[in-house]
XYZ file of C-alpha atoms in Angstrom:
741
model
C -119.690 77.712 3.810
C -120.200 81.246 5.117
C -117.964 83.846 6.630
C -117.894 87.607 6.996
C -116.844 89.874 4.148
C -117.400 93.030 6.133
C -113.718 93.773 6.501
C -112.820 93.199 2.852
C -110.755 96.275 2.013
C -108.791 96.487 -1.218
C -105.812 98.847 -1.604
C -106.291 100.298 1.850
C -104.373 100.135 5.124
C -105.849 97.774 7.737
C -109.118 99.025 9.158
C -108.960 100.963 12.398
C -109.933 98.781 15.332
C -113.260 99.564 16.939
C -113.379 99.612 20.699
C -116.101 99.784 23.323
C -115.732 103.124 25.070
C -118.367 105.191 26.776
C -120.664 102.723 28.401
C -122.888 104.828 30.650
C -120.637 107.893 30.582
C -122.236 111.034 29.184
C -120.622 113.793 27.132
C -120.217 116.898 29.343
C -123.107 119.311 29.048
C -120.795 122.117 28.036
C -119.861 120.152 24.965
C -123.346 119.574 23.646
C -125.183 122.822 24.368
C -123.120 125.142 22.195
C -124.046 126.414 18.746
C -125.117 123.654 16.328
C -122.552 122.393 13.860
C -122.336 122.936 10.143
C -124.784 120.161 9.229
C -126.179 122.243 6.352
C -122.777 122.378 4.712
C -122.520 126.173 4.705
C -118.746 126.335 4.972
C -118.151 125.638 1.267
C -114.630 124.330 1.640
C -115.376 120.652 1.098
C -114.922 119.026 -2.292
C -117.875 117.744 -4.247
C -118.776 114.091 -3.857
C -119.605 112.726 -7.309
C -121.335 109.473 -6.435
C -123.598 106.841 -7.948
C -125.700 104.116 -6.341
C -126.439 100.991 -8.364
C -128.009 97.616 -7.582
C -125.994 95.413 -9.928
C -128.232 92.350 -9.620
C -124.880 90.634 -9.714
C -125.741 87.400 -7.973
C -129.390 86.830 -8.856
C -130.642 83.427 -9.947
C -132.260 82.330 -13.174
C -130.626 81.126 -16.398
C -133.288 82.419 -18.778
C -135.466 85.523 -18.816
C -138.672 84.043 -17.395
C -136.909 82.133 -14.597
C -137.219 83.574 -11.061
C -134.501 86.062 -10.209
C -133.161 86.365 -13.746
C -130.814 89.274 -14.365
C -128.618 89.980 -17.414
C -124.954 89.016 -17.230
C -125.539 87.538 -13.777
C -122.619 85.170 -14.115
C -121.416 86.460 -17.434
C -122.821 83.248 -18.918
C -123.705 82.953 -22.580
C -124.823 80.001 -24.699
C -122.174 79.200 -27.319
C -124.771 77.560 -29.551
C -122.950 74.233 -29.277
C -123.934 71.093 -27.379
C -122.048 68.434 -25.511
C -122.289 64.707 -26.437
C -125.372 64.372 -24.235
C -127.105 67.162 -26.126
C -126.822 69.775 -23.397
C -126.000 73.395 -24.284
C -122.384 74.434 -23.838
C -121.968 77.757 -22.009
C -119.087 80.167 -21.884
C -118.595 81.833 -18.512
C -117.252 85.337 -19.039
C -117.193 86.021 -15.316
C -118.401 89.104 -13.412
C -116.189 91.442 -15.410
C -119.071 92.286 -17.774
C -121.071 94.040 -15.064
C -118.009 95.754 -13.634
C -117.075 97.085 -17.048
C -120.422 98.835 -16.901
C -119.510 100.360 -13.524
C -116.110 101.493 -14.801
C -117.744 102.983 -17.888
C -120.215 104.909 -15.728
C -117.372 106.205 -13.532
C -115.408 107.433 -16.541
C -118.352 108.923 -18.421
C -119.759 110.782 -15.397
C -116.417 111.673 -13.729
C -117.415 109.932 -10.480
C -115.251 109.624 -7.379
C -117.487 107.160 -5.509
C -119.881 104.301 -6.285
C -122.188 102.446 -3.917
C -123.109 98.966 -5.088
C -125.702 96.436 -3.978
C -125.973 92.707 -4.805
C -122.298 92.241 -5.627
C -119.703 89.671 -4.587
C -116.663 90.619 -2.520
C -113.577 88.706 -1.444
C -112.998 85.005 -2.072
C -115.016 82.038 -0.896
C -112.821 79.755 1.204
C -111.568 76.871 -0.905
C -112.408 78.477 -4.250
C -109.778 78.157 -6.945
C -111.926 79.361 -9.836
C -114.029 82.406 -10.441
C -113.591 85.984 -9.306
C -115.574 88.549 -7.348
C -117.134 91.730 -8.656
C -114.938 93.947 -6.506
C -111.778 92.171 -7.637
C -112.835 92.739 -11.237
C -113.671 96.396 -10.574
C -110.356 96.951 -8.802
C -108.553 95.618 -11.876
C -110.424 98.091 -14.098
C -109.806 101.215 -11.995
C -106.595 103.110 -11.164
C -104.661 102.230 -8.035
C -105.948 105.264 -6.109
C -109.394 103.607 -5.757
C -110.099 101.720 -2.508
C -112.984 99.467 -1.515
C -115.039 98.302 1.467
C -117.899 95.798 1.718
C -120.405 94.290 4.139
C -121.965 90.827 3.863
C -125.631 90.107 3.122
C -127.429 86.898 4.197
C -129.875 85.085 1.900
C -133.115 83.513 3.125
C -131.766 80.048 2.350
C -129.019 80.569 4.939
C -130.539 81.836 8.210
C -128.803 84.722 9.910
C -126.618 83.804 12.865
C -125.735 86.415 15.471
C -121.929 86.896 15.391
C -119.982 86.771 18.599
C -118.946 90.194 19.839
C -115.995 91.452 21.862
C -114.662 94.841 22.790
C -112.077 94.838 20.027
C -113.911 93.588 16.956
C -116.027 95.251 14.349
C -119.719 94.452 14.453
C -119.788 92.482 11.206
C -122.721 91.143 9.229
C -122.272 87.505 8.191
C -122.829 87.002 4.502
C -123.820 84.167 2.197
C -121.366 82.694 -0.280
C -121.827 83.821 -3.867
C -123.044 81.167 -6.255
C -120.604 80.151 -9.002
C -119.293 78.876 -11.181
C -117.791 82.174 -12.363
C -118.409 84.001 -9.079
C -116.632 83.753 -5.778
C -116.791 85.702 -2.530
C -119.600 86.865 -0.266
C -122.899 88.418 -1.304
C -122.402 92.043 -0.257
C -123.095 95.717 -0.427
C -119.979 97.733 -1.238
C -118.471 101.191 -1.585
C -115.663 102.087 -3.979
C -113.919 105.446 -3.588
C -111.311 107.397 -5.506
C -109.316 108.045 -2.342
C -108.064 106.352 0.804
C -110.682 104.697 2.998
C -109.378 105.219 6.535
C -112.287 103.871 8.583
C -115.446 101.836 8.130
C -118.371 100.612 10.156
C -121.589 98.700 9.601
C -124.818 98.298 11.506
C -126.748 95.085 10.866
C -130.546 95.127 10.471
C -131.015 91.727 12.172
C -134.124 91.094 10.068
C -135.263 87.437 9.912
C -134.278 85.496 6.810
C -135.553 82.046 7.710
C -139.101 80.686 8.065
C -139.500 80.744 4.303
C -139.209 84.518 3.971
C -138.189 85.891 0.601
C -135.871 88.777 1.444
C -132.258 89.178 2.593
C -130.826 90.421 5.867
C -128.345 93.237 5.368
C -126.910 96.303 7.022
C -125.829 99.921 6.612
C -122.195 100.254 5.547
C -120.385 103.572 6.067
C -116.827 104.676 5.313
C -114.611 107.666 5.937
C -112.213 108.877 3.246
C -108.974 110.749 3.917
C -109.466 114.439 3.197
C -113.249 114.217 2.674
C -115.738 116.050 4.855
C -118.582 113.746 3.824
C -118.905 110.155 5.002
C -120.338 107.686 2.492
C -123.025 105.129 3.388
C -124.929 102.507 1.436
C -127.660 99.989 2.185
C -130.126 97.547 0.640
C -133.551 97.557 2.286
C -135.897 94.532 2.133
C -139.618 95.277 1.805
C -141.280 91.872 2.555
C -144.208 92.789 0.272
C -144.056 89.380 -1.412
C -144.154 87.650 1.975
C -147.234 89.658 2.892
C -148.962 88.896 -0.413
C -148.257 85.165 -0.134
C -149.364 84.937 3.492
C -146.043 84.360 5.238
C -146.321 87.667 7.123
C -149.304 89.793 8.030
C -149.386 93.399 6.891
C -148.434 94.813 10.258
C -145.357 92.617 10.661
C -144.142 93.296 7.114
C -144.431 97.034 7.733
C -142.695 96.721 11.092
C -139.709 94.917 9.575
C -139.390 97.505 6.806
C -139.706 100.434 9.212
C -137.047 98.941 11.489
C -134.530 98.982 8.636
C -135.327 102.594 7.765
C -135.056 103.611 11.429
C -131.662 101.898 11.721
C -130.449 103.648 8.580
C -131.652 107.022 9.877
C -129.978 106.440 13.257
C -126.664 105.790 11.526
C -126.614 108.690 9.055
C -127.922 111.341 11.455
C -124.727 110.973 13.497
C -122.621 112.309 10.631
C -122.501 116.082 10.116
C -121.995 115.519 6.389
C -122.990 112.296 4.639
C -123.977 110.877 1.251
C -126.306 107.861 1.387
C -127.236 105.692 -1.570
C -129.018 102.406 -1.944
C -131.896 100.220 -3.051
C -134.825 101.035 -0.734
C -137.310 98.698 -2.420
C -140.197 101.164 -2.426
C -141.649 103.779 -4.718
C -143.687 105.232 -1.855
C -141.871 108.238 -0.406
C -143.984 108.152 2.721
C -142.237 104.919 3.727
C -138.836 106.661 3.724
C -139.982 110.081 4.916
C -137.555 109.895 7.844
C -134.654 110.013 5.408
C -136.204 112.900 3.460
C -136.449 114.841 6.714
C -132.708 114.387 7.310
C -131.251 114.824 3.827
C -131.875 116.094 0.324
C -132.721 113.466 -2.305
C -130.975 114.292 -5.553
C -133.604 113.527 -8.198
C -136.447 115.562 -6.712
C -135.863 118.383 -9.188
C -134.463 119.046 -12.643
C -131.068 120.696 -13.048
C -131.080 121.516 -16.758
C -133.808 122.399 -19.255
C -135.519 119.191 -20.353
C -134.085 117.181 -17.460
C -136.796 115.019 -15.873
C -137.171 114.614 -12.116
C -137.954 111.373 -10.241
C -136.741 109.174 -13.061
C -137.009 105.408 -13.356
C -134.429 103.273 -11.552
C -135.990 99.799 -11.990
C -137.370 97.983 -15.032
C -139.882 95.165 -14.516
C -141.802 92.661 -16.614
C -145.454 92.250 -15.576
C -148.632 90.555 -16.882
C -146.465 87.747 -18.207
C -147.797 85.111 -20.600
C -145.603 82.023 -21.072
C -145.586 79.482 -23.863
C -147.203 76.070 -23.410
C -145.176 74.294 -20.690
C -145.458 71.052 -22.659
C -144.382 72.599 -25.955
C -140.958 73.275 -27.478
C -140.984 76.876 -26.238
C -141.621 75.992 -22.580
C -140.580 78.807 -20.267
C -140.360 81.370 -23.057
C -142.249 84.664 -23.051
C -145.138 84.977 -25.454
C -145.920 88.426 -24.047
C -145.408 90.735 -21.088
C -145.701 94.404 -20.214
C -142.715 96.646 -19.545
C -143.182 98.643 -16.357
C -140.945 101.127 -14.585
C -140.514 102.294 -11.002
C -138.224 104.338 -8.793
C -136.854 102.394 -5.821
C -133.180 103.489 -5.746
C -132.275 106.782 -4.092
C -129.268 109.028 -3.500
C -129.365 111.370 -0.472
C -127.012 113.981 0.958
C -127.002 116.290 3.973
C -125.964 119.073 1.583
C -127.593 120.025 -1.695
C -126.874 118.584 -5.125
C -125.627 120.405 -8.199
C -126.930 117.749 -10.546
C -128.542 114.309 -10.595
C -129.727 111.772 -13.118
C -130.771 108.171 -13.544
C -128.666 106.639 -16.310
C -131.577 104.653 -17.745
C -129.517 103.573 -20.748
C -127.659 101.190 -18.410
C -130.837 99.303 -17.438
C -132.148 96.114 -19.011
C -134.896 96.851 -21.541
C -133.999 93.895 -23.759
C -136.864 92.277 -25.674
C -136.986 88.673 -24.400
C -140.219 87.709 -26.165
C -140.128 84.574 -28.313
C -140.872 86.646 -31.397
C -137.549 88.436 -30.831
C -135.510 85.609 -29.232
C -136.792 82.131 -30.128
C -133.917 80.549 -28.147
C -134.875 82.310 -24.908
C -136.622 79.248 -23.440
C -136.257 76.883 -20.536
C -134.705 74.262 -22.809
C -132.321 76.384 -24.872
C -131.487 78.901 -22.115
C -129.953 81.248 -24.662
C -131.354 84.657 -23.721
C -129.111 87.405 -25.060
C -129.202 90.658 -23.113
C -128.450 93.984 -24.738
C -124.811 94.971 -24.584
C -125.599 97.975 -22.329
C -128.143 96.078 -20.212
C -126.018 95.625 -17.110
C -128.803 95.207 -14.525
C -132.558 95.459 -14.078
C -131.735 98.532 -11.973
C -130.306 101.744 -13.386
C -127.563 103.755 -11.689
C -128.538 107.012 -9.989
C -125.681 109.498 -9.858
C -125.396 112.986 -8.399
C -122.897 115.678 -7.495
C -123.004 117.337 -4.095
C -122.460 121.022 -3.518
C -118.777 121.060 -2.772
C -116.224 123.796 -2.492
C -114.998 125.982 -5.326
C -113.644 124.290 -8.419
C -111.343 127.293 -8.787
C -110.060 129.303 -5.818
C -107.349 131.917 -6.334
C -106.365 133.962 -3.282
C -104.484 136.546 -5.398
C -102.777 137.761 -2.227
C -99.130 137.249 -3.122
C -98.755 133.954 -1.243
C -97.060 130.889 -2.706
C -100.427 129.444 -3.744
C -101.991 132.775 -4.748
C -102.928 131.581 -8.258
C -103.775 127.938 -7.547
C -106.446 126.122 -5.592
C -109.896 124.608 -5.754
C -111.071 121.068 -6.410
C -110.524 121.409 -10.177
C -106.759 121.822 -9.927
C -106.890 125.146 -11.778
C -103.695 127.235 -11.875
C -103.378 130.721 -13.305
C -100.415 132.507 -14.892
C -99.789 136.227 -14.469
C -99.197 138.155 -17.665
C -98.232 141.772 -18.320
C -97.045 143.700 -15.308
C -99.599 142.379 -12.807
C -98.035 142.694 -9.377
C -98.731 141.919 -5.733
C -99.566 144.614 -3.186
C -99.091 142.926 0.233
C -100.419 145.848 2.253
C -103.692 146.106 0.338
C -106.654 144.380 2.038
C -104.514 141.524 3.323
C -102.678 141.170 0.019
C -104.110 141.779 -3.463
C -103.265 141.777 -7.162
C -102.877 145.146 -8.900
C -103.831 145.291 -12.586
C -102.917 148.304 -14.725
C -105.846 148.382 -17.164
C -103.569 147.745 -20.131
C -102.465 144.126 -20.505
C -102.285 142.668 -16.980
C -104.194 139.406 -16.438
C -104.200 136.075 -14.657
C -105.064 133.350 -17.154
C -105.419 129.604 -17.100
C -105.371 127.581 -20.299
C -108.805 125.992 -19.911
C -112.285 126.721 -18.553
C -113.210 126.890 -14.869
C -116.963 126.372 -15.368
C -119.293 125.003 -18.018
C -121.206 128.060 -19.219
C -123.959 125.837 -20.652
C -124.679 124.595 -17.134
C -125.278 126.253 -13.780
C -122.360 127.950 -12.020
C -121.328 130.717 -9.610
C -118.358 133.118 -9.899
C -117.191 135.591 -7.289
C -114.400 138.097 -6.598
C -113.328 140.890 -4.273
C -112.453 143.992 -6.309
C -111.528 147.646 -5.931
C -111.771 149.697 -9.113
C -109.148 152.425 -9.479
C -110.901 155.660 -8.415
C -109.334 157.564 -11.325
C -110.315 155.182 -14.127
C -112.894 156.239 -16.705
C -112.899 152.950 -18.610
C -115.102 149.876 -18.373
C -113.217 147.109 -16.528
C -113.853 143.347 -16.774
C -113.168 141.585 -13.465
C -113.294 138.018 -14.815
C -114.531 136.131 -17.863
C -114.258 132.853 -19.754
C -113.332 132.879 -23.426
C -115.313 131.427 -26.275
C -114.136 131.614 -29.874
C -115.431 135.148 -30.575
C -116.802 136.391 -27.247
C -116.587 135.528 -23.567
C -119.235 133.048 -22.433
C -119.714 134.963 -19.171
C -118.417 138.327 -17.909
C -118.404 140.045 -14.513
C -117.531 143.738 -14.878
C -117.637 147.412 -13.893
C -119.459 149.491 -16.496
C -118.025 153.026 -16.612
C -120.809 154.566 -18.743
C -123.399 154.480 -15.953
C -121.254 153.463 -12.935
C -122.889 150.039 -12.561
C -121.819 146.505 -11.686
C -122.828 143.944 -14.312
C -122.923 140.209 -14.858
C -123.644 139.091 -18.409
C -123.841 136.057 -20.680
C -123.930 136.377 -24.491
C -126.674 134.601 -26.415
C -124.231 133.102 -28.931
C -120.519 132.743 -29.607
C -120.520 135.398 -32.295
C -119.319 138.896 -33.070
C -121.353 141.841 -31.870
C -122.874 142.496 -28.444
C -125.995 140.417 -27.836
C -125.595 139.881 -24.090
C -128.174 139.147 -21.386
C -127.214 141.281 -18.387
C -128.024 141.644 -14.699
C -127.324 145.297 -13.839
C -126.748 146.807 -10.383
C -126.500 150.636 -10.453
C -124.534 152.669 -7.937
C -121.077 151.106 -8.297
C -118.499 152.884 -6.143
C -114.908 153.125 -7.339
C -112.055 153.010 -4.858
C -113.976 150.803 -2.408
C -113.505 147.083 -1.769
C -116.602 145.229 -3.017
C -117.597 141.570 -3.204
C -119.256 140.735 -6.556
C -120.978 137.399 -7.223
C -122.593 136.219 -10.448
C -124.938 133.207 -10.477
C -126.285 131.352 -13.512
C -129.161 128.926 -12.920
C -129.519 126.919 -16.127
C -132.718 125.155 -15.040
C -134.428 128.464 -14.219
C -132.852 130.212 -17.213
C -131.711 133.219 -15.133
C -128.558 135.137 -14.288
C -128.281 137.078 -11.016
C -125.838 139.648 -9.671
C -125.021 140.028 -5.977
C -123.132 142.941 -4.414
C -121.615 142.274 -0.978
C -123.893 139.248 -0.617
C -127.139 141.052 -1.491
C -129.020 140.242 -4.697
C -129.280 143.389 -6.808
C -130.508 142.189 -10.204
C -131.822 139.172 -12.138
C -132.270 138.707 -15.876
C -133.365 135.914 -18.199
C -130.767 133.887 -20.076
C -132.004 130.867 -21.992
C -129.543 130.615 -24.912
C -127.187 127.962 -23.559
C -123.748 127.442 -25.093
C -120.378 126.392 -23.746
C -117.398 128.762 -23.742
C -114.604 126.219 -23.432
C -111.432 128.289 -23.589
C -109.441 130.279 -21.021
C -110.732 131.501 -17.686
C -109.309 135.002 -17.230
C -109.046 137.602 -14.468
C -108.611 141.143 -15.775
C -110.255 141.291 -19.228
C -112.967 139.883 -21.501
C -113.160 138.847 -25.163
C -115.306 140.700 -27.757
C -115.217 140.184 -31.525
C -112.303 137.815 -31.015
C -110.121 140.493 -29.379
C -109.040 141.096 -25.789
C -111.108 143.907 -24.314
C -111.955 145.963 -21.197
C -108.736 145.355 -19.222
C -109.303 145.842 -15.511
C -107.683 148.755 -13.675
C -107.529 148.323 -9.915
C -107.138 145.602 -7.291
C -108.545 142.042 -7.408
C -108.556 139.413 -4.680
C -110.031 135.978 -3.866
C -111.520 134.883 -7.194
C -113.621 131.707 -7.008
C -115.812 129.605 -9.261
C -118.370 126.965 -8.248
C -119.963 124.318 -10.447
C -123.461 125.029 -9.127
C -125.803 127.991 -8.622
C -125.658 129.268 -5.056
C -128.961 130.096 -3.405
C -129.522 133.641 -2.191
C -128.890 132.682 1.433
C -125.726 130.825 0.477
C -124.301 133.856 -1.311
C -125.176 136.053 1.669
C -123.534 133.628 4.115
C -120.461 133.157 1.958
C -119.960 136.903 1.544
C -120.895 138.141 4.981
C -120.542 135.723 7.894
C -118.080 133.215 9.291
C -119.121 129.588 9.241
C -118.094 126.428 11.051
C -114.559 125.198 10.297
C -114.126 122.274 7.946
C -111.306 119.828 7.305
C -111.320 118.751 10.967
C -108.510 116.244 11.520
C -106.765 114.251 14.213
C -103.726 112.102 13.471
C -104.916 108.542 14.201
C -102.814 105.415 14.670
C -103.965 102.194 13.020
C -103.437 98.712 14.491
C -100.259 98.159 12.478
C -98.765 101.601 13.000
C -100.088 103.350 9.904
C -101.342 106.917 10.256
C -104.651 108.161 8.954
C -106.693 111.292 9.356
C -110.143 111.154 10.858
C -113.060 112.724 12.658
C -114.856 109.662 14.018
C -118.306 109.448 15.545
C -120.251 106.976 17.692
C -122.314 104.621 15.581
C -123.803 101.785 17.596
C -124.874 100.608 20.999
C -122.046 98.086 21.266
C -119.233 100.648 21.347
C -117.895 103.745 19.682
C -115.841 103.260 16.558
C -113.118 105.793 17.383
C -109.659 105.947 15.909
C -106.644 105.816 18.236
C -104.092 108.641 18.204
C -100.382 108.004 17.829
C -99.454 109.976 20.954
C -100.857 111.319 24.230
C -100.462 114.889 22.923
C -102.158 114.776 19.511
C -102.585 117.816 17.285
C -106.053 118.898 16.190
C -106.349 120.808 12.911
C -109.144 122.648 11.112
C -109.632 124.867 8.076
C -110.979 128.318 8.905
C -112.206 131.031 6.601
C -113.297 134.642 6.957
C -115.511 136.210 4.284
C -113.225 139.256 4.330
C -109.691 138.376 3.094
C -108.175 141.228 5.082
C -109.214 139.857 8.476
C -107.080 137.832 10.880
C -108.817 134.580 11.739
C -108.089 131.640 14.020
C -109.858 128.696 15.663
C -111.012 127.947 19.190
C -111.148 124.310 20.281
C -113.244 122.508 22.883
C -111.935 119.192 24.237
C -113.482 116.826 26.772
C -112.764 113.409 28.277
C -115.628 111.025 27.451
C -114.390 108.441 29.940
C -114.251 110.674 33.018
C -116.726 113.372 31.870
C -114.071 116.069 32.373
C -114.014 119.261 30.318
C -110.367 119.969 29.379
C -110.645 122.943 27.023
C -113.617 125.282 26.708
C -114.316 127.505 23.717
C -113.098 131.045 24.271
C -110.615 130.308 27.052
C -106.956 131.222 26.459
C -105.863 127.607 26.094
C -108.483 126.883 23.429
C -107.049 129.231 20.799
C -105.099 127.760 17.869
C -101.338 128.256 17.852
C -101.462 130.266 14.639
C -103.534 133.021 13.033
C -104.115 133.232 9.290
C -105.064 136.113 7.046
C -108.476 135.474 5.505
C -108.320 131.684 5.354
C -106.065 128.731 6.042
C -105.332 125.712 8.236
C -104.733 126.181 11.965
C -103.941 123.706 14.725
C -103.664 123.111 18.452
C -101.601 120.491 20.290
C -103.652 119.370 23.272
C -102.450 118.833 26.875
C -101.252 115.383 27.889
C -104.142 112.899 27.855
C -104.959 109.918 30.032
C -103.871 106.641 28.395
C -106.774 104.570 27.091
C -109.417 107.279 27.593
C -111.754 108.408 24.815
C -112.088 112.095 23.919
C -114.377 114.372 21.973
C -113.673 117.771 20.433
C -115.211 120.488 18.332
C -114.028 123.807 16.930
C -115.252 127.234 15.829
C -113.845 130.099 13.784
C -113.033 133.365 15.567
C -111.728 136.873 14.860
C -111.261 140.029 16.885
C -114.967 140.879 16.964
C -117.000 137.668 16.650
C -117.117 134.809 19.164
C -120.540 133.266 18.524
C -119.917 131.658 15.134
C -121.285 128.171 14.326
C -119.424 125.292 15.929
C -118.433 122.167 14.053
C -119.984 118.797 14.768
C -118.281 116.619 17.401
C -115.192 114.590 16.521
C -113.895 111.686 18.603
C -110.693 109.734 19.163
C -109.072 107.458 21.744
C -105.754 108.026 23.487
C -103.270 105.144 23.169
C -102.768 102.788 26.059
C -99.822 103.399 28.369
């Protein structure tokens, strides 16, 4: 029995209905010829996606190591060592929870907020009363704020059948039933997210799975998560190399089928302005997936820390196998084989990564040779995998370059000392006070005991990071003033400061958590007191360098190779030397931020000196059962556009805007067009396109659009504007559908 598992969503409101919209209608020219969107991710307001991709080999065949398709803990089956009255081994079926415990462990150890899984079971096979699916087991292991989506995969032994399509159904991939006895559900690819999945889509590959071919037919599965800029996509590509080698396909056809899958994947992901893609691509040859490299960064192309290897193994194989005598007592057991490694699993993102690794300790390197496991034979079928050997693939995990982990406006607003993806909140001490009229609102420190302090660290000083602040040193001060720092036991692990002795800006990192002053420093002479200045310090742990930027321009770089972690308070307004508070800041401080990655030179310049495309683009969308979600949907396939439907004919569009100068008034300008009638409704720069509100420096702005035509589809985009600049980058297109009359 087979049926679709594509719409299996756990702990999530019903999926938004997809509808056929545009047909032959074109988007108005005015909407597609403006400035390109923020595809490079230069806005820096989005949170980091901390994702892993992992082929779990969760439904492979084989009951002993040398059997075709064997994978550890496939069904959680283990030989109890006992036999039934007929002399057959008695097995205990632990179920799929073993593999999912590995996924949950990876999530907890690496602080992940998303996982993309291949070769797992989702849902429940019709009529099953026993067994469980991988996603059910994973859902039971994770907190309730995790949600799930899956798409079915078809095995060669069950030929693919084209599903019927209509204007109101998702384009689903039929999947094959998982093989028990401990498993139930549909063979699938899946995405699990720490957040609310508000929309999903899949595009089937339509590759052949009959005629004796060895590989599956799958799809690309993508989801949207409430509050996330990045969409998440996963896939499992079939390579047909075995079919070519065994004469079922010629070389040209095998290559054509592989290339078609890559082209489909590229077509899907290129339509998202920000996306993370992970999967099993079944090739170690980068040339075969060069299209994806041209669209996105692949996380494991470089090292991120000293000693960190690039292009690590993701797949363990056994080759040059020698089996015992098939007529002997050890039939089917391994006398010898070679361990080989390859990289066939990849994690991509349209933005850069702050870190990446293949967790090779999670892969199966168990010794299955008869000398180590005499019971690992065709007869005994008692092959014992290592406790950490969850799959023959290893998980690849990476962190994208998100927004600041700490972001304090320090402008006197209600959230002046809170913000950022890390949930950091500061407490004012001493007489630190707000000065609303200063540069759009700033914090005044007296140089004596005023600070803003949070109880824990904002960055890991043993790893790469970026810190930044707007400051104005009191023109009358003659003392050295520390802008920000992070405490160790005896000395701050990093310090950004004004040095009074030679009137210089400095960024430094001590070589050890010890008394004294052994500090590597990047020094920028010519500091001017009494003038608002943007200071940025960058530590690149892999390069072993610290750099200091003044108003977005790099002024100095120095070596720093003595890595240690200062794990105590992050502080604005002083540092720590010889265990004592020191160098209290005298002057004004504003917009302090910390990032868990080293910004590139061009990123620092952009962040400090130019407006970027708005982020956080939202439209209130109405689901099929009345629930509301937030979305910025895009067209994904030739059968229709998977747009969300708004709850009213006058929806409100919102976006987050930011000016590099906190003192500037900033707003948004919206463009809106009717896809169905090709009518431009709002044009950037016209009076009606301006947001209803203006914010100082940064914030969320909105615009309620004119009454729309029932049932029509619409597209919109937005740009940031101020009094002097009207040619800033424009966001990527968002889409929605007006409700029927």
